[in-house]
Coordinates of C-alpha atoms in Angstrom, one line a residue:
Chain A
M1 CA -40.8 4.3 7.5
V2 CA -41.0 7.5 5.6
T3 CA -37.2 7.6 5.1
V4 CA -37.1 4.0 4.1
M5 CA -39.7 4.7 1.4
K6 CA -37.8 7.8 0.4
H7 CA -34.5 5.7 0.0
A8 CA -36.5 3.1 -1.9
Q9 CA -37.5 5.6 -4.5
K10 CA -34.0 6.9 -4.9
G11 CA -32.6 3.5 -4.8
G12 CA -34.9 2.5 -7.6
A13 CA -33.9 5.4 -9.8
V14 CA -30.2 4.6 -9.3
T15 CA -30.5 1.0 -10.0
I16 CA -31.8 1.9 -13.5
G17 CA -28.9 4.5 -13.9
F18 CA -26.1 2.1 -12.8
A19 CA -27.2 -1.3 -14.1
G20 CA -29.9 -0.7 -16.5
S21 CA -32.1 -3.4 -14.9
G22 CA -35.7 -2.0 -15.2
R23 CA -37.7 -1.2 -12.1
S24 CA -36.3 -2.0 -8.6
E25 CA -38.0 -4.9 -7.1
S26 CA -38.4 -3.2 -3.7
D27 CA -41.1 -0.9 -5.5
R28 CA -43.1 -4.1 -6.2
L29 CA -42.6 -6.1 -3.1
G30 CA -43.1 -3.2 -0.6
P31 CA -41.1 -2.1 2.3
V32 CA -40.8 -5.5 4.2
A33 CA -38.5 -7.0 1.5
G34 CA -36.5 -3.7 1.5
I35 CA -36.0 -3.8 5.2
L36 CA -34.9 -7.5 5.0
S37 CA -32.4 -6.4 2.5
F38 CA -30.4 -4.3 5.2
R39 CA -28.9 -7.8 6.2
W40 CA -26.6 -7.2 3.2
V41 CA -24.9 -4.2 4.5
L42 CA -25.3 -4.8 8.2
A43 CA -22.0 -6.5 8.9
A44 CA -19.9 -4.0 6.9
F45 CA -21.9 -1.1 8.5
V46 CA -21.4 -2.1 12.0
L47 CA -17.6 -2.8 11.4
I48 CA -17.1 0.4 9.5
L49 CA -19.1 2.8 11.7
W50 CA -17.8 1.3 15.0
F51 CA -14.1 0.9 14.1
V52 CA -13.5 3.4 11.4
Y53 CA -15.9 6.4 11.5
Y54 CA -16.5 6.5 15.2
P55 CA -12.7 6.6 16.3
I56 CA -12.1 9.3 13.8
I57 CA -15.0 11.5 15.4
D58 CA -13.8 10.5 18.8
N59 CA -10.3 11.7 17.9
F60 CA -11.5 15.3 17.7
V61 CA -13.1 14.9 21.2
V62 CA -9.9 13.6 22.6
S63 CA -7.8 16.4 21.0
T64 CA -9.8 18.9 23.0
K65 CA -8.9 17.2 26.3
S66 CA -5.8 16.8 28.5
Q67 CA -5.6 13.4 30.1
D68 CA -3.5 11.8 32.8
I69 CA -2.9 8.4 31.5
F70 CA -2.2 7.0 34.9
T71 CA -5.3 8.4 36.8
G72 CA -7.4 8.5 33.7
E73 CA -8.6 12.0 34.7
T74 CA -9.4 14.1 31.7
A75 CA -10.0 18.0 31.6
F76 CA -11.5 19.9 28.7
I77 CA -9.0 22.4 27.4
G78 CA -10.7 23.4 24.2
L79 CA -8.4 24.4 21.3
D80 CA -5.2 24.5 23.5
N81 CA -3.7 21.5 21.8
Y82 CA -4.3 23.2 18.4
R83 CA -2.6 26.4 19.6
R84 CA 0.4 24.2 20.9
L85 CA 0.7 22.8 17.3
Q86 CA 1.2 26.2 15.8
G87 CA 4.2 26.9 18.1
D88 CA 5.6 23.5 18.0
P89 CA 8.9 23.6 15.9
V90 CA 8.9 19.7 15.5
V91 CA 5.5 19.9 13.7
R92 CA 7.0 22.4 11.3
T93 CA 9.8 20.0 10.7
A94 CA 7.5 17.1 10.3
I95 CA 5.3 18.8 7.8
V96 CA 8.4 19.9 5.8
N97 CA 9.6 16.3 5.9
N98 CA 6.2 15.0 4.7
V99 CA 6.1 17.6 2.0
L100 CA 9.7 16.4 0.9
Y101 CA 8.5 12.9 0.9
A102 CA 5.6 13.8 -1.3
V103 CA 7.7 15.8 -3.8
I104 CA 10.5 13.3 -4.2
S105 CA 8.1 10.4 -4.4
V106 CA 6.1 12.1 -7.1
V107 CA 9.4 12.7 -9.1
F108 CA 10.7 9.1 -8.7
Q109 CA 7.6 7.0 -8.3
V110 CA 5.3 8.7 -10.8
F111 CA 7.4 10.3 -13.5
G112 CA 10.4 8.1 -13.1
A113 CA 8.3 5.1 -13.0
F114 CA 6.4 6.3 -16.1
V115 CA 9.5 6.7 -18.1
L116 CA 10.8 3.3 -16.9
A117 CA 7.5 1.5 -17.7
S118 CA 7.5 2.9 -21.2
L119 CA 11.1 1.8 -21.7
I120 CA 10.2 -1.7 -20.6
E121 CA 7.1 -1.9 -22.7
G122 CA 9.1 -0.8 -25.7
L123 CA 11.2 -4.0 -25.5
A124 CA 10.5 -6.6 -28.3
E125 CA 10.0 -9.8 -26.3
E126 CA 7.1 -10.3 -23.9
R127 CA 9.5 -12.5 -21.8
S128 CA 12.0 -9.8 -21.1
R129 CA 9.2 -7.3 -20.4
R130 CA 7.6 -9.7 -17.8
F131 CA 11.2 -10.4 -16.3
W132 CA 11.9 -6.6 -15.7
R133 CA 8.5 -5.8 -14.3
A134 CA 8.9 -8.7 -11.8
V135 CA 12.5 -7.8 -10.8
Y136 CA 11.7 -4.2 -10.0
F137 CA 8.5 -5.1 -8.1
V138 CA 10.2 -7.5 -5.6
P139 CA 11.0 -4.9 -2.9
S140 CA 7.3 -3.8 -2.9
A141 CA 6.2 -7.2 -1.8
I142 CA 8.5 -7.1 1.3
S143 CA 7.4 -5.4 4.4
I144 CA 8.7 -1.9 5.1
T145 CA 10.0 -3.1 8.5
V146 CA 12.4 -5.5 6.6
T147 CA 13.5 -3.0 4.0
G148 CA 13.8 -0.3 6.6
L149 CA 16.0 -2.5 8.8
L150 CA 18.0 -3.6 5.7
F151 CA 18.8 0.1 4.8
Y152 CA 19.5 0.9 8.4
F153 CA 22.3 -1.5 8.0
I154 CA 23.2 -0.4 4.6
Y155 CA 23.7 3.2 5.8
Q156 CA 25.8 2.1 8.8
P157 CA 29.3 3.4 8.6
N158 CA 31.0 0.2 10.0
I159 CA 29.3 -2.7 8.3
G160 CA 27.2 -0.9 5.7
L161 CA 27.3 -1.2 1.9
L162 CA 27.0 2.4 1.0
D163 CA 30.0 3.9 2.6
S164 CA 32.3 1.0 1.5
A165 CA 30.9 1.3 -2.1
L166 CA 31.8 5.1 -1.9
T167 CA 35.2 4.4 -0.6
Q168 CA 35.9 1.8 -3.4
V169 CA 35.0 4.2 -6.2
G170 CA 37.2 6.9 -4.6
L171 CA 34.5 9.0 -3.0
A172 CA 35.5 8.2 0.6
D173 CA 35.0 11.9 1.5
W174 CA 31.2 11.4 0.9
S175 CA 30.9 8.6 3.3
R176 CA 29.1 9.5 6.6
A177 CA 26.7 8.1 9.2
W178 CA 23.7 8.8 6.9
L179 CA 21.0 8.1 9.5
G180 CA 23.0 9.8 12.3
E181 CA 23.3 13.2 10.9
E182 CA 20.6 15.8 10.9
G183 CA 21.2 16.9 7.3
T184 CA 20.9 13.6 5.8
A185 CA 18.6 11.3 7.9
I186 CA 15.3 12.2 6.2
Y187 CA 16.8 12.1 2.7
A188 CA 18.4 8.7 3.5
I189 CA 14.9 7.3 4.5
I190 CA 13.2 8.8 1.6
A191 CA 15.8 7.3 -0.8
M192 CA 15.0 3.8 0.8
S193 CA 11.3 4.5 0.2
Q194 CA 12.0 5.3 -3.5
W195 CA 14.0 2.0 -3.9
Q196 CA 11.2 0.1 -2.4
G197 CA 8.2 1.8 -4.2
F198 CA 9.2 2.5 -7.7
G199 CA 8.7 -1.0 -9.0
Y200 CA 5.1 -1.0 -7.9
S201 CA 4.2 2.2 -9.7
T202 CA 6.3 1.0 -12.7
L203 CA 4.0 -2.1 -12.9
L204 CA 0.9 0.1 -12.8
F205 CA 2.1 2.3 -15.6
A206 CA 3.1 -0.8 -17.6
I207 CA -0.6 -2.1 -17.2
A208 CA -1.9 1.3 -18.3
I209 CA 0.5 1.4 -21.3
Q210 CA -0.5 -2.1 -22.4
K211 CA -4.1 -0.8 -22.9
I212 CA -3.0 1.7 -25.6
P213 CA -3.8 0.4 -29.0
R214 CA -0.6 -0.7 -31.0
E215 CA -1.9 0.9 -34.2
L216 CA -1.3 4.3 -32.7
Y217 CA 2.4 3.5 -32.4
D218 CA 2.6 1.8 -35.8
A219 CA 1.0 4.9 -37.5
A220 CA 3.4 7.1 -35.6
I221 CA 6.5 5.1 -36.8
M222 CA 5.1 5.3 -40.4
D223 CA 5.1 9.2 -40.0
G224 CA 8.7 8.9 -38.8
A225 CA 8.1 9.9 -35.2
G226 CA 11.1 8.8 -33.0
T227 CA 11.0 7.2 -29.6
W228 CA 10.7 10.4 -27.5
R229 CA 8.1 11.9 -29.8
R230 CA 6.0 8.7 -29.5
L231 CA 6.5 8.8 -25.6
W232 CA 5.6 12.3 -25.5
N233 CA 2.8 12.4 -28.0
I234 CA 1.2 9.1 -27.5
T235 CA 2.1 7.3 -24.3
F236 CA 2.0 10.3 -22.0
P237 CA -1.4 11.7 -23.1
L238 CA -3.0 8.3 -23.1
T239 CA -1.8 7.4 -19.5
R240 CA -2.6 10.9 -18.1
E241 CA -5.5 9.4 -16.2
M242 CA -3.2 6.9 -14.4
T243 CA -0.6 9.6 -13.8
G244 CA -3.1 11.9 -12.2
L245 CA -4.4 9.1 -10.0
M246 CA -0.8 8.1 -9.0
V247 CA 0.0 11.7 -8.0
I248 CA -2.8 11.9 -5.8
V249 CA -2.3 8.4 -4.2
T250 CA 1.5 9.1 -3.7
I251 CA 0.9 12.4 -1.9
T252 CA -1.8 10.8 0.3
G253 CA 0.8 8.0 1.1
A254 CA 3.6 10.6 1.8
F255 CA 1.4 12.2 4.6
Q256 CA 0.7 8.8 6.2
V257 CA 4.4 7.7 6.4
F258 CA 5.2 6.0 9.7
N259 CA 6.8 2.6 9.4
E260 CA 10.0 3.4 7.7
V261 CA 10.8 6.4 9.8
M262 CA 10.0 4.4 13.0
V263 CA 12.3 1.6 12.1
M264 CA 15.2 3.5 10.7
T265 CA 15.6 6.6 12.9
G266 CA 12.6 6.8 15.2
G267 CA 12.4 10.5 14.2
G268 CA 16.0 11.4 15.2
P269 CA 18.6 12.6 15.4
N270 CA 17.3 15.6 17.4
N271 CA 13.9 15.2 15.7
S272 CA 15.2 16.1 12.4
S273 CA 13.6 13.2 10.5
Q274 CA 10.2 13.4 12.4
V275 CA 7.0 13.1 10.2
L276 CA 3.6 13.7 11.4
G277 CA 2.9 10.0 12.0
T278 CA 6.0 9.4 14.1
W279 CA 5.4 12.6 16.1
L280 CA 1.9 11.6 16.8
Y281 CA 3.2 8.3 18.1
Q282 CA 6.0 10.0 20.2
Q283 CA 3.5 12.4 21.7
G284 CA 0.6 10.1 22.3
F285 CA 2.3 6.8 23.1
I286 CA 5.7 7.7 24.5
E287 CA 4.9 10.9 26.2
N288 CA 1.3 9.7 26.9
D289 CA -0.1 12.9 25.9
F290 CA -3.2 11.5 24.0
G291 CA -4.7 14.9 23.6
Y292 CA -1.8 16.4 21.8
G293 CA -1.2 13.2 19.7
A294 CA -5.0 13.5 18.7
A295 CA -4.5 17.1 17.6
I296 CA -1.5 15.8 15.4
A297 CA -3.8 13.2 14.1
S298 CA -6.3 15.9 13.1
V299 CA -3.7 17.6 10.9
I300 CA -3.1 14.3 9.1
F301 CA -6.9 13.9 8.8
A302 CA -7.4 17.3 7.3
I303 CA -4.6 16.8 4.7
T304 CA -5.7 13.3 3.6
L305 CA -9.3 14.4 3.4
V306 CA -8.4 16.9 0.8
T307 CA -6.3 14.4 -1.2
G308 CA -9.1 11.8 -0.7
F309 CA -11.8 14.1 -2.2
A310 CA -9.3 15.0 -5.1
Q311 CA -9.1 11.2 -5.7
L312 CA -12.8 10.6 -5.5
W313 CA -13.4 13.5 -7.9
Y314 CA -10.7 12.4 -10.3
T315 CA -11.9 8.8 -10.3
K316 CA -15.5 10.0 -10.9
R317 CA -14.5 12.3 -13.7
R318 CA -12.5 9.6 -15.3
R319 CA -15.4 7.1 -15.2
V320 CA -17.6 9.5 -17.0
E321 CA -15.0 10.3 -19.8
L322 CA -14.5 6.6 -20.5
Chain B
M1 CA 23.4 4.7 -56.8
S2 CA 20.2 5.3 -55.1
I3 CA 20.2 1.7 -53.9
A4 CA 23.7 2.1 -52.4
Y5 CA 22.5 5.3 -50.6
Q6 CA 19.5 3.6 -49.2
S7 CA 21.4 0.6 -47.8
S8 CA 24.1 2.8 -46.0
E9 CA 21.2 4.7 -44.5
T10 CA 19.6 1.6 -43.3
E11 CA 23.0 0.4 -41.8
R12 CA 23.4 3.6 -39.9
T13 CA 19.8 3.4 -38.5
D14 CA 20.5 -0.2 -37.6
F15 CA 23.6 0.8 -35.8
A16 CA 21.9 3.4 -33.9
A17 CA 19.1 1.0 -33.0
V18 CA 21.5 -1.5 -31.8
L19 CA 23.4 1.0 -29.7
A20 CA 20.1 2.4 -28.2
K21 CA 19.3 -1.3 -27.3
V22 CA 22.6 -2.0 -25.7
C23 CA 22.3 1.3 -23.6
L24 CA 18.8 0.4 -22.6
V25 CA 19.7 -3.2 -21.5
A26 CA 22.7 -1.8 -19.7
F27 CA 20.5 0.6 -17.9
L28 CA 17.8 -1.9 -17.1
T29 CA 20.5 -4.4 -15.7
S30 CA 22.3 -1.8 -13.6
L31 CA 18.9 -0.8 -12.1
G32 CA 18.1 -4.4 -11.5
I33 CA 21.4 -4.8 -9.6
V34 CA 20.6 -1.8 -7.5
V35 CA 17.2 -3.4 -6.6
L36 CA 18.3 -7.0 -6.1
Y37 CA 21.8 -6.7 -4.6
P38 CA 20.7 -5.4 -1.2
L39 CA 18.3 -8.3 -0.9
L40 CA 21.0 -10.8 -1.9
W41 CA 23.3 -9.1 0.6
M42 CA 20.8 -9.4 3.3
A43 CA 20.5 -13.3 2.7
L44 CA 24.2 -13.7 2.5
N45 CA 24.9 -11.8 5.7
G46 CA 22.6 -14.3 7.4
F47 CA 25.3 -16.8 6.7
K48 CA 28.3 -14.8 8.0
T49 CA 29.8 -14.9 11.5
N50 CA 29.8 -11.6 13.4
A51 CA 33.5 -11.1 12.8
E52 CA 33.1 -11.5 9.0
M53 CA 30.2 -8.8 9.3
F54 CA 32.7 -6.2 10.2
G55 CA 35.2 -7.2 7.3
N56 CA 34.5 -6.2 3.7
P57 CA 30.8 -6.0 3.3
F58 CA 30.9 -7.2 -0.3
A59 CA 32.8 -10.4 0.6
L60 CA 31.0 -13.7 0.4
P61 CA 30.5 -15.6 3.6
S62 CA 33.2 -18.2 4.3
G63 CA 30.6 -21.1 4.5
F64 CA 26.9 -21.6 4.2
S65 CA 26.2 -22.7 7.7
I66 CA 22.5 -22.3 8.5
A67 CA 23.2 -21.8 12.2
N68 CA 22.1 -18.1 12.2
Y69 CA 18.9 -19.0 10.4
I70 CA 18.0 -21.8 12.9
S71 CA 18.9 -19.4 15.8
A72 CA 16.6 -16.6 14.4
W73 CA 13.9 -19.2 13.8
N74 CA 14.1 -20.4 17.5
Q75 CA 14.5 -16.9 18.9
G76 CA 11.0 -16.0 17.9
I77 CA 10.6 -16.0 14.1
R78 CA 8.6 -19.2 14.4
N79 CA 6.0 -17.7 16.7
Y80 CA 5.9 -14.4 14.7
I81 CA 5.2 -16.3 11.5
A82 CA 2.4 -18.3 13.3
T83 CA 0.8 -15.1 14.5
S84 CA 1.1 -13.4 11.1
V85 CA -0.5 -16.4 9.4
I86 CA -3.4 -16.4 11.8
V87 CA -4.0 -12.7 11.7
T88 CA -3.5 -12.5 7.9
L89 CA -5.6 -15.4 6.9
G90 CA -8.4 -14.7 9.5
S91 CA -8.8 -11.1 8.4
A92 CA -8.5 -12.0 4.7
I93 CA -11.4 -14.5 5.1
C94 CA -13.5 -12.0 7.0
T95 CA -12.7 -9.0 4.8
V96 CA -13.3 -10.7 1.5
L97 CA -16.6 -12.5 2.7
V98 CA -18.0 -9.4 4.2
S99 CA -17.1 -7.3 1.4
A100 CA -18.5 -9.7 -1.3
W101 CA -21.7 -9.9 0.8
T102 CA -21.9 -6.1 1.0
A103 CA -21.0 -5.6 -2.7
Y104 CA -23.9 -8.0 -3.6
G105 CA -26.2 -5.9 -1.4
L106 CA -25.0 -2.7 -3.0
T107 CA -25.4 -3.9 -6.6
R108 CA -28.1 -6.5 -6.8
S109 CA -30.3 -6.7 -3.8
K110 CA -33.5 -5.0 -3.1
L111 CA -31.8 -2.7 -0.7
P112 CA -33.4 0.6 -0.7
G113 CA -31.2 3.8 -0.5
K114 CA -28.3 2.3 -2.2
P115 CA -26.4 5.6 -3.0
F116 CA -26.5 6.4 0.6
F117 CA -24.9 3.1 1.7
V118 CA -22.4 3.2 -1.1
G119 CA -21.4 6.7 0.0
I120 CA -20.8 5.5 3.6
V121 CA -18.8 2.5 2.6
L122 CA -16.7 4.4 0.1
G123 CA -16.2 7.3 2.4
G124 CA -14.2 4.9 4.5
L125 CA -11.6 4.8 1.9
M126 CA -10.5 8.3 2.9
L127 CA -10.0 7.6 6.6
S128 CA -6.6 6.5 7.5
P129 CA -5.6 4.2 10.3
T130 CA -3.1 6.8 11.7
V131 CA -5.9 9.2 12.5
A132 CA -8.0 6.6 14.4
V133 CA -5.2 5.0 16.4
I134 CA -5.5 7.0 19.7
P135 CA -9.1 6.5 20.3
L136 CA -8.9 2.8 19.1
V137 CA -6.5 2.1 22.1
R138 CA -9.1 2.9 24.7
M139 CA -11.9 1.2 22.6
M140 CA -9.9 -2.0 22.5
Q141 CA -9.0 -1.9 26.1
D142 CA -12.7 -1.4 27.0
L143 CA -13.8 -4.3 24.8
G144 CA -11.1 -6.6 26.4
L145 CA -9.6 -7.0 22.9
Y146 CA -6.2 -5.4 23.6
N147 CA -3.4 -7.7 23.1
T148 CA -5.5 -10.5 21.3
Y149 CA -5.5 -11.7 17.8
W150 CA -9.0 -10.5 17.4
A151 CA -7.9 -6.8 17.8
L152 CA -5.9 -7.1 14.7
I153 CA -8.4 -9.3 12.7
I154 CA -11.2 -6.9 13.4
L155 CA -9.2 -3.8 12.7
Y156 CA -7.7 -5.2 9.4
T157 CA -11.2 -6.1 8.3
A158 CA -12.9 -2.9 9.2
F159 CA -10.3 -0.8 7.6
R160 CA -10.0 -2.8 4.4
I161 CA -13.8 -3.4 3.8
P162 CA -14.3 -0.1 2.0
F163 CA -11.5 -0.8 -0.5
T164 CA -12.3 -4.4 -1.0
T165 CA -16.1 -3.7 -1.4
F166 CA -15.3 -1.0 -3.9
L167 CA -13.3 -3.5 -6.0
I168 CA -15.9 -6.3 -5.8
R169 CA -18.8 -3.9 -6.5
A170 CA -17.1 -2.5 -9.6
Y171 CA -16.7 -6.1 -10.8
M172 CA -20.3 -7.1 -10.0
L173 CA -21.6 -4.0 -11.8
G174 CA -20.0 -5.5 -15.0
L175 CA -21.4 -8.9 -14.6
P176 CA -24.4 -9.9 -16.9
R177 CA -27.7 -10.3 -15.1
D178 CA -29.2 -13.1 -17.3
L179 CA -28.1 -15.8 -14.9
D180 CA -29.7 -13.9 -11.9
E181 CA -32.9 -13.6 -13.7
A182 CA -32.9 -17.2 -14.7
A183 CA -32.3 -18.2 -11.1
I184 CA -35.2 -15.9 -10.0
M185 CA -37.5 -17.6 -12.6
D186 CA -36.5 -21.0 -10.8
G187 CA -37.5 -19.5 -7.5
A188 CA -34.1 -18.9 -6.0
S189 CA -33.8 -16.5 -3.2
E190 CA -31.4 -13.6 -3.1
G191 CA -29.2 -15.6 -0.6
Q192 CA -29.2 -18.5 -2.9
I193 CA -28.2 -16.4 -5.9
F194 CA -25.4 -14.8 -4.0
W195 CA -23.9 -18.1 -2.9
K196 CA -24.6 -20.2 -6.0
V197 CA -24.5 -17.8 -8.9
T198 CA -22.8 -14.5 -8.1
L199 CA -20.0 -15.6 -5.9
P200 CA -18.7 -18.2 -8.3
L201 CA -18.7 -15.7 -11.1
C202 CA -16.6 -13.3 -9.0
K203 CA -13.9 -15.8 -8.4
P204 CA -11.2 -13.8 -10.4
I205 CA -11.8 -10.5 -8.4
L206 CA -12.0 -12.5 -5.2
V207 CA -8.7 -14.0 -5.7
S208 CA -7.1 -10.5 -6.5
C209 CA -8.8 -9.1 -3.3
V210 CA -7.4 -12.0 -1.2
I211 CA -3.8 -11.2 -2.5
L212 CA -4.1 -7.5 -2.0
H213 CA -5.3 -8.2 1.6
V214 CA -2.5 -10.6 2.3
L215 CA 0.1 -8.1 1.1
F216 CA -1.4 -5.5 3.4
A217 CA -2.0 -7.6 6.5
W218 CA 1.3 -9.4 6.4
N219 CA 3.3 -6.2 6.2
E220 CA 1.1 -3.9 8.5
Y221 CA 3.1 -2.3 11.3
L222 CA 1.2 0.5 13.1
F223 CA -1.8 -1.5 14.4
A224 CA 0.4 -4.5 15.0
M225 CA 2.8 -2.6 17.1
I226 CA 0.2 -0.7 19.2
F227 CA -2.4 -3.4 19.8
T228 CA -0.1 -6.3 20.6
S229 CA 2.6 -6.3 23.3
G230 CA 3.3 -9.9 24.4
A231 CA 6.1 -11.7 22.5
D232 CA 3.7 -14.7 21.6
L233 CA 1.2 -12.2 19.9
Q234 CA 3.6 -10.1 17.9
T235 CA 3.3 -10.3 14.1
L236 CA 6.5 -10.6 11.9
P237 CA 7.1 -6.9 11.3
V238 CA 6.8 -6.1 15.0
G239 CA 8.6 -9.2 16.2
L240 CA 11.4 -8.3 13.8
T241 CA 12.0 -5.0 15.7
S242 CA 12.0 -6.8 18.9
I243 CA 14.6 -9.2 17.7
M244 CA 16.6 -6.2 16.6
A245 CA 16.2 -4.6 20.1
K246 CA 17.2 -7.8 21.9
H247 CA 19.9 -9.1 19.7
G248 CA 21.0 -5.9 18.0
T249 CA 24.7 -6.6 18.4
N250 CA 24.4 -10.2 16.8
Y251 CA 23.9 -8.8 13.3
A252 CA 24.1 -12.0 11.5
V253 CA 21.1 -13.4 13.4
V254 CA 19.1 -10.2 12.6
F255 CA 19.9 -10.6 8.9
A256 CA 18.7 -14.2 9.0
A257 CA 15.6 -13.1 10.7
M258 CA 14.9 -10.4 8.1
T259 CA 15.5 -12.9 5.4
L260 CA 13.1 -15.5 6.8
S261 CA 10.4 -12.8 7.2
A262 CA 10.8 -11.6 3.6
L263 CA 10.9 -15.1 2.1
P264 CA 7.3 -16.3 2.4
I265 CA 5.8 -13.2 0.7
V266 CA 8.5 -13.1 -2.1
M267 CA 7.9 -16.7 -2.8
T268 CA 4.1 -16.1 -2.8
F269 CA 4.7 -13.3 -5.3
F270 CA 6.6 -15.5 -7.7
A271 CA 4.2 -18.3 -7.4
A272 CA 1.1 -16.2 -8.0
Q273 CA 2.6 -13.5 -10.0
R274 CA -0.3 -13.4 -12.6
F275 CA -2.9 -12.9 -9.8
F276 CA -0.7 -10.3 -8.0
I277 CA -0.4 -8.1 -11.1
R278 CA -4.0 -8.5 -11.9
G279 CA -5.0 -7.6 -8.4
L280 CA -2.9 -4.5 -8.4
A281 CA -4.3 -3.5 -11.7
E282 CA -7.7 -3.8 -10.3
G283 CA -6.7 -2.0 -7.1
I284 CA -5.8 1.2 -8.8
G285 CA -9.0 1.3 -10.8
K286 CA -9.7 0.2 -14.3

C-alpha cells in the first residue's frame, strides 16, 4: 500500500508535467480507484514481462550452462561459454561482418538516402516527387526472404543477371560466383541489403525535408546560394535530428541481421559471411549447444543495449529541444 | 547593351538549369531501373520454362503461360498465405488493441506510478527477438504452444507492444482533453471514455499502427522459422525457403512462388500508400 501511495504521488506530479491537466484524480478518489486502474496496463505487462523481459534474463542463466538437448541434463559451467567466445575465430569474423554491415549501411542508407531525398524534394512537381519516393520504396515492402532469394539467383553464375550484365559490358573478367567465394560473399549480401533498404530511409528523409519552411530556401536563393550550398547550409542542419536517429537505428539493425544471411549463404562459404545472429542459430539450433548460443545472444544484447540507450537519450534530448 | 548582357546571362543559367535537370532525371531513372528491374525479372522468370532459364537471362519468356504460378500455388503457397494471413491479422488486432488500451492507461487513466510503467513498456523497445529466442523455445514447448499459430501471435504481439504503445501514447498526449472532461461531466466511466471518445479520435494513428504491424508480421522470419515446423503451419517467408529446398532445381516455380509472396504486400502498399507513408513517419518519431 505504501508503494502504491508513493507511486500515486509521483504519478500525480508527472500528469501535471506531461499533460497539464491539474491534479491527478487518484489523489481525490483514494487508492481503490488507483488499484482498479492497473487493469489498463495488466495485459501489456503480463505479455511483456513474460515473453520479452523474462526470456532475456533467462538467456543469461542458460549461457552459464551446458545442456545435453537429448537427455535435457544441464550442468553449471559458469563463464566457460564466454571464455570460449573470446577464442572463437568465427565470432571475430561475425563481429567484423556486423561492423561492415553497419558502416556500409550508414554510408548508403543514411547519407546516400539523405542526398537522394533532397534531390527528389528539389523536383518541381509534387507528382514526380511522389512517384520517385514510391518507386524506391517498393523493395522495402517485400520480405527479406524474397529479396534474399532473388539476389541469390541474381548472383548465380549460370542463370544470374549480374555476371551476364558484366559480360555484356565487357567486364567478363569480373564475373564470379559472388556468394560462393569467401572474399565476396558478405559484400554481396550487404549490397542486396542496401538495394532493399535505401528507399525506406529516403522516404523518411523526404518527410523530414518537407517539414523545413520553404521561406528559408527562397531567402537563400535571393542571396544567390546554389544547390549544394542550400543542401549543406539549410537541409543538412535542419534534418540533423533525423540523421542522428537514422544512424543509431541503422547500427542497431546491422547487429541484428539474420534473415538475409540465412537465406543467401547460411553463413558460408567456410563461415566467411557469418554474422552474430546466424552464428547464434548455427550453435544453438544446428549444433544444439544452447549455452553457447545464449552466450552469443548476450553479445548481441550488450551491443543493442548501448545503441538502444543512445536512441533513448537522443529522442529525449530532441523532444526537449523542440 | 546592359539589357543584351542580362539576357545572355539568363540564357546561360537556363541552359545550366536544363542540363542539371536532365542529369538529375537520368540519374533518378537509372536508379529506378536498378530498383525495379530485378523485381520485373523475378515475375518474368516465373513464366519461363526451365530450359529458357539457362539461356540469356535478359530474354523475355517465350509465352505467358501461368502453369508455374499455378504449380507454385498448389505446392504450398496457398497454405503459406493462409497461415500468414491468420498470424498477421491475429497479431495485428491483439497488438493494436492491447497497445491502445495500455496507452490510454498511461496517459489518461487514474493509474498511479505512470512513469514507472512507461519505463517498463518503453524499455521493451531495446530488447531484440534474437536475444530472447533460445529461452523462448523451451518456454513455448512447456506451454504446449510450440508449432501452433498462437506461438507466433503471442510473440509478435508481445514484441510489438512497446513500439505500438509508444506511438499511440505520443498521439494521445497530443489530443485535447475537453471531450474527456465533457464525458466525465455526463457521468461516463473511464472504460466508456476509452471506447467511445478516445479510440475514435485515435483512428489515424491506429491505421498507421496496423500497417506497420502488418509489414512486420508478414515479413518476419526468425520466430516463424523456429516456432513452426509442419508444412501446414509455415508462414510465407519460411514456406518459401522450404519450396526452395524441395524444388530448388525447378527454378521457374521458385520464381513464381517468390512473385506470389511479394504481390500481396506490394499491392497493399500501392493501395494504401498514403497511410503507409504516414505510418512510417510516425514510426521514426515526430
